[in-house]
Tab-separated table of C-alpha atoms and ligand atoms in Angstrom:
chain	number	residue	atom	x	y	z
A	21	MET	CA	3.179	-44.018	-53.283
A	22	PRO	CA	6.317	-43.458	-51.344
A	23	VAL	CA	5.845	-41.412	-48.190
A	24	LYS	CA	8.595	-39.089	-46.727
A	25	GLY	CA	9.237	-38.342	-42.996
A	26	ALA	CA	10.671	-34.938	-41.821
A	27	SER	CA	13.526	-35.770	-43.084
A	28	GLY	CA	12.388	-36.393	-46.662
A	29	ALA	CA	13.358	-40.314	-46.487
A	30	LYS	CA	11.267	-42.382	-48.477
A	31	VAL	CA	10.340	-45.448	-46.862
A	32	ALA	CA	7.495	-47.088	-48.585
A	33	GLY	CA	8.972	-50.470	-50.320
A	34	ALA	CA	12.234	-49.890	-48.345
A	35	SER	CA	14.277	-53.076	-47.985
A	36	ARG	CA	14.194	-55.425	-44.606
A	37	THR	CA	17.346	-54.278	-43.749
A	38	ALA	CA	16.571	-50.638	-43.913
A	39	LEU	CA	13.255	-51.499	-42.295
A	40	VAL	CA	14.943	-53.286	-39.059
A	41	ARG	CA	17.774	-50.285	-38.992
A	42	ARG	CA	14.758	-47.913	-38.859
A	43	ALA	CA	12.734	-49.645	-36.476
A	44	ARG	CA	15.790	-50.239	-34.262
A	45	ARG	CA	16.712	-46.495	-34.420
A	46	ILE	CA	13.230	-45.211	-33.354
A	47	ASN	CA	13.402	-47.551	-30.644
A	48	ARG	CA	16.922	-46.240	-29.265
A	49	GLU	CA	15.360	-42.572	-29.736
A	50	LEU	CA	12.520	-43.586	-27.675
A	51	ALA	CA	14.598	-44.881	-25.087
A	52	GLU	CA	16.239	-42.108	-24.563
A	53	VAL	CA	12.847	-39.757	-24.523
A	54	TYR	CA	11.431	-42.481	-22.067
A	55	PRO	CA	14.145	-43.940	-20.201
A	56	TYR	CA	11.700	-44.194	-17.181
A	57	ALA	CA	9.153	-45.913	-19.496
A	58	HIS	CA	7.602	-48.896	-17.264
A	59	PRO	CA	4.095	-50.058	-16.454
A	60	GLU	CA	1.511	-47.426	-15.769
A	61	LEU	CA	-0.548	-49.596	-13.587
A	62	ASP	CA	-0.112	-49.441	-9.962
A	63	PHE	CA	0.783	-53.300	-8.680
A	64	GLU	CA	2.524	-54.925	-5.946
A	65	ASN	CA	2.310	-58.468	-7.086
A	66	PRO	CA	1.143	-60.582	-10.222
A	67	PHE	CA	-1.985	-60.839	-9.218
A	68	GLN	CA	-2.837	-57.326	-9.004
A	69	LEU	CA	-0.773	-56.713	-12.280
A	70	LEU	CA	-3.072	-59.337	-13.806
A	71	VAL	CA	-6.450	-58.147	-12.385
A	72	ALA	CA	-5.408	-54.360	-13.243
A	73	THR	CA	-4.934	-55.107	-16.934
A	74	VAL	CA	-7.823	-56.658	-17.599
A	75	LEU	CA	-9.835	-53.842	-15.767
A	76	SER	CA	-7.779	-51.218	-18.536
A	77	ALA	CA	-9.571	-52.318	-21.372
A	78	GLN	CA	-11.331	-49.170	-22.589
A	79	THR	CA	-10.313	-47.172	-19.750
A	80	THR	CA	-6.763	-45.565	-18.562
A	81	ASP	CA	-4.609	-46.573	-16.340
A	82	LEU	CA	-5.286	-43.468	-14.193
A	83	ARG	CA	-8.956	-44.750	-13.826
A	84	VAL	CA	-7.970	-48.142	-12.619
A	85	ASN	CA	-5.203	-46.996	-10.408
A	86	GLN	CA	-8.143	-44.680	-8.852
A	87	THR	CA	-9.994	-48.025	-8.603
A	88	THR	CA	-8.043	-50.811	-7.503
A	89	PRO	CA	-6.717	-49.770	-3.941
A	90	ALA	CA	-10.470	-50.511	-2.749
A	91	LEU	CA	-10.575	-53.685	-4.497
A	92	PHE	CA	-7.211	-55.151	-3.010
A	93	ALA	CA	-8.053	-53.783	0.101
A	94	LYS	CA	-11.463	-55.949	0.257
A	95	TYR	CA	-10.170	-58.587	-1.986
A	96	PRO	CA	-6.336	-58.995	-1.354
A	97	GLY	CA	-6.065	-62.537	-3.071
A	98	PRO	CA	-7.684	-64.541	-5.734
A	99	GLU	CA	-9.241	-66.788	-3.191
A	100	ASP	CA	-11.191	-63.481	-1.625
A	101	LEU	CA	-12.277	-62.067	-5.125
A	102	ALA	CA	-13.318	-65.641	-6.359
A	103	ALA	CA	-15.636	-65.717	-3.207
A	104	ALA	CA	-16.853	-62.069	-3.466
A	105	ASN	CA	-20.770	-61.141	-3.679
A	106	PRO	CA	-20.307	-60.041	-7.496
A	107	GLU	CA	-22.692	-56.932	-6.750
A	108	GLU	CA	-20.152	-55.534	-4.342
A	109	VAL	CA	-17.355	-56.151	-6.891
A	110	GLU	CA	-19.516	-54.242	-9.524
A	111	GLU	CA	-20.079	-51.287	-7.166
A	112	ILE	CA	-16.061	-50.962	-6.965
A	113	LEU	CA	-15.519	-51.525	-10.386
A	114	ARG	CA	-18.346	-49.112	-11.999
A	115	PRO	CA	-15.928	-46.332	-12.414
A	116	CYS	CA	-14.171	-48.415	-15.015
A	117	GLY	CA	-16.487	-48.981	-17.345
A	118	PHE	CA	-17.952	-52.278	-18.407
A	119	PHE	CA	-17.879	-53.130	-15.025
A	120	ARG	CA	-20.489	-55.968	-14.796
A	121	ALA	CA	-18.295	-57.806	-17.711
A	122	LYS	CA	-14.998	-56.758	-15.770
A	123	THR	CA	-16.624	-58.418	-12.633
A	124	ARG	CA	-17.339	-61.495	-14.207
A	125	SER	CA	-13.968	-61.774	-15.664
A	126	VAL	CA	-12.066	-60.866	-12.626
A	127	MET	CA	-14.098	-62.963	-10.451
A	128	GLY	CA	-13.693	-66.056	-13.084
A	129	LEU	CA	-9.728	-65.588	-13.265
A	130	SER	CA	-9.537	-65.552	-9.654
A	131	LYS	CA	-11.775	-69.136	-9.532
A	132	ALA	CA	-9.665	-70.393	-11.974
A	133	LEU	CA	-6.391	-69.262	-10.237
A	134	VAL	CA	-7.822	-71.064	-7.040
A	135	GLU	CA	-9.204	-74.054	-8.902
A	136	ASP	CA	-6.294	-74.752	-11.210
A	137	HIS	CA	-2.967	-72.971	-9.938
A	138	GLY	CA	-3.158	-73.292	-6.334
A	139	GLY	CA	-3.837	-69.375	-5.869
A	140	GLU	CA	-1.050	-68.267	-8.104
A	141	VAL	CA	-0.857	-66.371	-11.173
A	142	PRO	CA	0.924	-68.995	-13.892
A	143	GLY	CA	4.200	-67.531	-15.684
A	144	ARG	CA	3.316	-69.287	-18.531
A	145	LEU	CA	1.464	-67.989	-21.883
A	146	GLU	CA	-0.200	-70.846	-22.362
A	147	GLU	CA	-1.878	-71.248	-19.416
A	148	LEU	CA	-2.321	-67.341	-18.701
A	149	VAL	CA	-4.385	-67.376	-22.110
A	150	LYS	CA	-6.623	-69.927	-20.696
A	151	LEU	CA	-7.741	-67.817	-17.856
A	152	PRO	CA	-11.373	-65.948	-18.521
A	153	GLY	CA	-10.912	-62.476	-20.025
A	154	VAL	CA	-7.076	-62.935	-20.385
A	155	GLY	CA	-5.750	-62.494	-24.351
A	156	ARG	CA	-2.211	-62.355	-25.626
A	157	LYS	CA	-2.115	-58.575	-24.792
A	158	THR	CA	-2.916	-59.180	-21.018
A	159	ALA	CA	-0.861	-62.225	-20.631
A	160	PHE	CA	2.408	-60.475	-22.269
A	161	VAL	CA	2.200	-57.319	-19.870
A	162	VAL	CA	1.930	-59.722	-16.954
A	163	LEU	CA	4.515	-61.932	-18.640
A	164	GLY	CA	6.996	-58.970	-19.439
A	165	ASN	CA	6.475	-56.835	-16.021
A	166	ALA	CA	5.733	-59.427	-13.209
A	167	PHE	CA	7.809	-62.561	-14.604
A	168	GLY	CA	10.547	-60.526	-16.414
A	169	ARG	CA	9.633	-62.616	-19.549
A	170	PRO	CA	9.924	-60.784	-22.819
A	171	GLY	CA	6.689	-59.886	-24.357
A	172	ILE	CA	5.166	-57.513	-26.841
A	173	THR	CA	2.014	-55.569	-25.795
A	174	VAL	CA	-0.391	-54.823	-28.854
A	175	ASP	CA	-2.580	-52.382	-27.384
A	176	THR	CA	-4.225	-49.478	-29.446
A	177	HIS	CA	-1.322	-47.067	-29.188
A	178	PHE	CA	0.873	-49.639	-30.426
A	179	GLN	CA	-1.044	-50.823	-33.277
A	180	ARG	CA	-1.569	-47.230	-34.281
A	181	LEU	CA	2.157	-46.132	-34.072
A	182	VAL	CA	3.621	-49.002	-35.594
A	183	ARG	CA	1.316	-48.572	-38.728
A	184	ARG	CA	2.316	-45.257	-38.746
A	185	TRP	CA	5.953	-45.944	-38.917
A	186	GLN	CA	5.089	-48.556	-41.378
A	187	TRP	CA	6.892	-51.421	-39.575
A	188	THR	CA	3.733	-53.449	-40.378
A	189	GLU	CA	0.840	-53.168	-42.724
A	190	GLN	CA	-1.146	-55.835	-40.235
A	191	THR	CA	-4.425	-55.136	-38.913
A	192	ASP	CA	-4.648	-58.216	-36.735
A	193	PRO	CA	-3.099	-58.051	-33.128
A	194	ASP	CA	-1.119	-61.282	-33.379
A	195	LYS	CA	0.097	-60.822	-36.730
A	196	ILE	CA	1.377	-57.040	-35.838
A	197	GLU	CA	2.948	-58.894	-33.071
A	198	ALA	CA	4.737	-61.405	-35.262
A	199	GLU	CA	5.961	-59.223	-37.569
A	200	VAL	CA	7.066	-56.253	-35.203
A	201	GLY	CA	8.723	-58.977	-32.988
A	202	SER	CA	10.749	-59.913	-35.922
A	203	LEU	CA	12.411	-56.580	-36.118
A	204	PHE	CA	14.025	-56.552	-32.813
A	205	PRO	CA	15.729	-59.078	-30.426
A	206	LYS	CA	13.418	-61.060	-28.509
A	207	GLY	CA	14.873	-59.358	-24.930
A	208	GLU	CA	13.960	-55.922	-26.260
A	209	TRP	CA	10.508	-57.034	-26.564
A	210	THR	CA	8.840	-55.663	-23.227
A	211	ASP	CA	10.724	-52.258	-23.322
A	212	LEU	CA	9.840	-51.596	-26.798
A	213	SER	CA	6.140	-51.805	-25.808
A	214	HIS	CA	6.481	-49.383	-22.836
A	215	HIS	CA	8.357	-47.144	-25.431
A	216	VAL	CA	5.556	-47.061	-28.336
A	217	ILE	CA	2.986	-47.033	-25.719
A	218	TRP	CA	4.344	-44.446	-23.698
A	219	HIS	CA	4.744	-42.429	-26.976
A	220	GLY	CA	1.278	-43.063	-27.897
A	221	ARG	CA	-0.151	-41.695	-24.999
A	222	ARG	CA	2.077	-38.459	-24.592
A	223	ILE	CA	2.952	-37.221	-28.435
A	224	CYS	CA	1.874	-39.395	-30.869
A	225	HIS	CA	-1.961	-39.357	-30.164
A	226	ALA	CA	-4.789	-40.986	-32.079
A	227	ARG	CA	-6.756	-37.602	-33.566
A	228	LYS	CA	-4.212	-34.995	-32.911
A	229	PRO	CA	-0.413	-35.971	-33.013
A	230	ALA	CA	2.046	-33.647	-31.926
A	231	CYS	CA	4.418	-33.819	-34.350
A	232	GLY	CA	5.864	-30.586	-34.124
A	233	ALA	CA	7.240	-31.413	-30.869
A	234	CYS	CA	7.754	-35.172	-31.832
A	235	PRO	CA	11.728	-36.096	-31.323
A	236	ILE	CA	11.332	-39.017	-33.823
A	237	ALA	CA	9.836	-36.647	-36.486
A	238	PRO	CA	12.753	-36.729	-38.477
A	239	LEU	CA	12.618	-40.811	-38.644
A	240	CYS	CA	8.683	-40.907	-38.961
A	241	PRO	CA	6.773	-41.608	-42.329
A	242	ALA	CA	3.787	-40.108	-41.273
A	243	TYR	CA	5.302	-36.653	-39.964
A	244	GLY	CA	2.770	-33.783	-40.730
A	245	GLU	CA	-0.440	-36.108	-40.027
A	246	GLY	CA	-0.669	-33.973	-36.928
A	247	GLU	CA	0.111	-30.637	-35.649
A	248	THR	CA	3.532	-29.452	-37.320
A	249	ASP	CA	3.389	-25.928	-35.530
A	250	PRO	CA	5.928	-26.265	-32.586
A	251	GLU	CA	4.379	-23.962	-30.159
A	252	LYS	CA	0.839	-25.622	-31.172
A	253	ALA	CA	2.211	-29.153	-31.064
A	254	GLN	CA	3.658	-28.292	-27.552
A	255	LYS	CA	0.187	-27.719	-26.153
A	256	LEU	CA	-0.817	-30.961	-27.196
A	257	LEU	CA	1.380	-32.950	-25.202
A	258	LYS	CA	-0.009	-35.283	-22.424
A	259	TYR	CA	1.451	-36.279	-19.009
A	260	GLU	CA	5.122	-35.311	-17.768
A	261	LYS	CA	6.097	-34.312	-21.433
A	262	GLY	CA	3.017	-31.647	-21.061
A	263	GLY	CA	4.218	-30.812	-17.291
A	264	PHE	CA	1.247	-33.015	-15.695
A	265	PRO	CA	1.562	-35.762	-13.302
A	266	GLY	CA	1.794	-39.620	-14.821
A	267	GLN	CA	-0.645	-42.285	-14.467
A	268	ARG	CA	0.591	-44.255	-11.558
A	269	LEU	CA	-0.742	-43.054	-7.814
A	270	LYS	CA	1.916	-45.292	-5.976
A	271	PRO	CA	4.805	-45.324	-8.966
A	272	PRO	CA	8.108	-47.185	-7.462
A	273	GLN	CA	10.591	-44.775	-5.901
A	274	ALA	CA	12.925	-45.754	-8.296
A	275	TYR	CA	10.916	-43.994	-11.503
A	276	LEU	CA	10.296	-40.662	-9.596
A	277	ASP	CA	12.481	-37.648	-9.292
A	278	ALA	CA	12.869	-35.272	-6.202
A	279	GLY	CA	9.694	-33.482	-7.121
A	280	GLY	CA	7.698	-36.574	-7.455
A	281	LYS	CA	7.460	-36.813	-11.310
A	282	PRO	CA	8.446	-39.810	-13.333
A	283	ALA	CA	12.329	-39.555	-13.992
A	284	PRO	CA	14.973	-41.875	-15.162
A	285	PRO	CA	15.470	-44.858	-12.542
A	286	LEU	CA	18.287	-44.152	-10.105
A	287	GLY	CA	21.826	-45.176	-11.742
A	288	ALA	CA	20.304	-44.710	-15.344
A	289	ALA	CA	22.600	-42.838	-17.760
B	323	SF4	S1	3.902	-37.618	-33.481
B	323	SF4	FE1	3.898	-37.101	-35.927
B	323	SF4	S2	5.963	-37.276	-36.372
B	323	SF4	FE2	5.745	-38.100	-34.105
B	323	SF4	S3	5.378	-40.125	-34.407
B	323	SF4	FE3	3.589	-39.725	-34.132
B	323	SF4	S4	3.238	-39.332	-36.750
B	323	SF4	FE4	5.430	-39.525	-36.385
């Protein structure tokens, strides 16, 4: 049965042209809502981003950001982590959950970086996904944010939101990536990923989406899945949208306003 957005527009069965137009319009609106969207993991180089992204599975970026300073202070590069005592690494990673598996992954990928890539993080998808514990999602985060290569990050938020918006009916992350990717120019993929993930973390939550406070409600076929009362919805907002800090502990200066909160990059409209 066709579903309706807050605007009442029917979308199920819409033509591909209409789908592309609506998807791009949502992304444009989100770009205005989150002009400062960026990776929420603290990192200073591709190695740190790669490790932090692996650690972020099943936990928040904030938790990872609280953990990685001690890890990188003790093991600054892949050579150091590859040669570490696993039990000491496990102790540092314990707050991130699944710390034994994560220790194996980050030590394994560090060894592979040292043995196969001269201690450098490769900038190609095919090589990144061969590293232990690194899937396409992690690889695209690294490619998009450390190498400037466009990529779509299909995490849990991305999967939930693009299905709510009926951009795809796929459930397999690789198929979601392919179908959603085909709706946008490649050059927009990385920013699109940030916009969607930021919206999922702040407004369009898994269990209680804040529909009544959602700036893209008129475009959304799933409007009404969450709280529609504006005042109650406002209370569901998270991070800077709810008046709280963001997830990064060391955000690049360009992403902060005078009060230290996330803000549009300097010079942005
Ligand atoms: S919060 Fe509600 S209206 Fe907004 S995108 Fe999510 S489901 Fe749609």
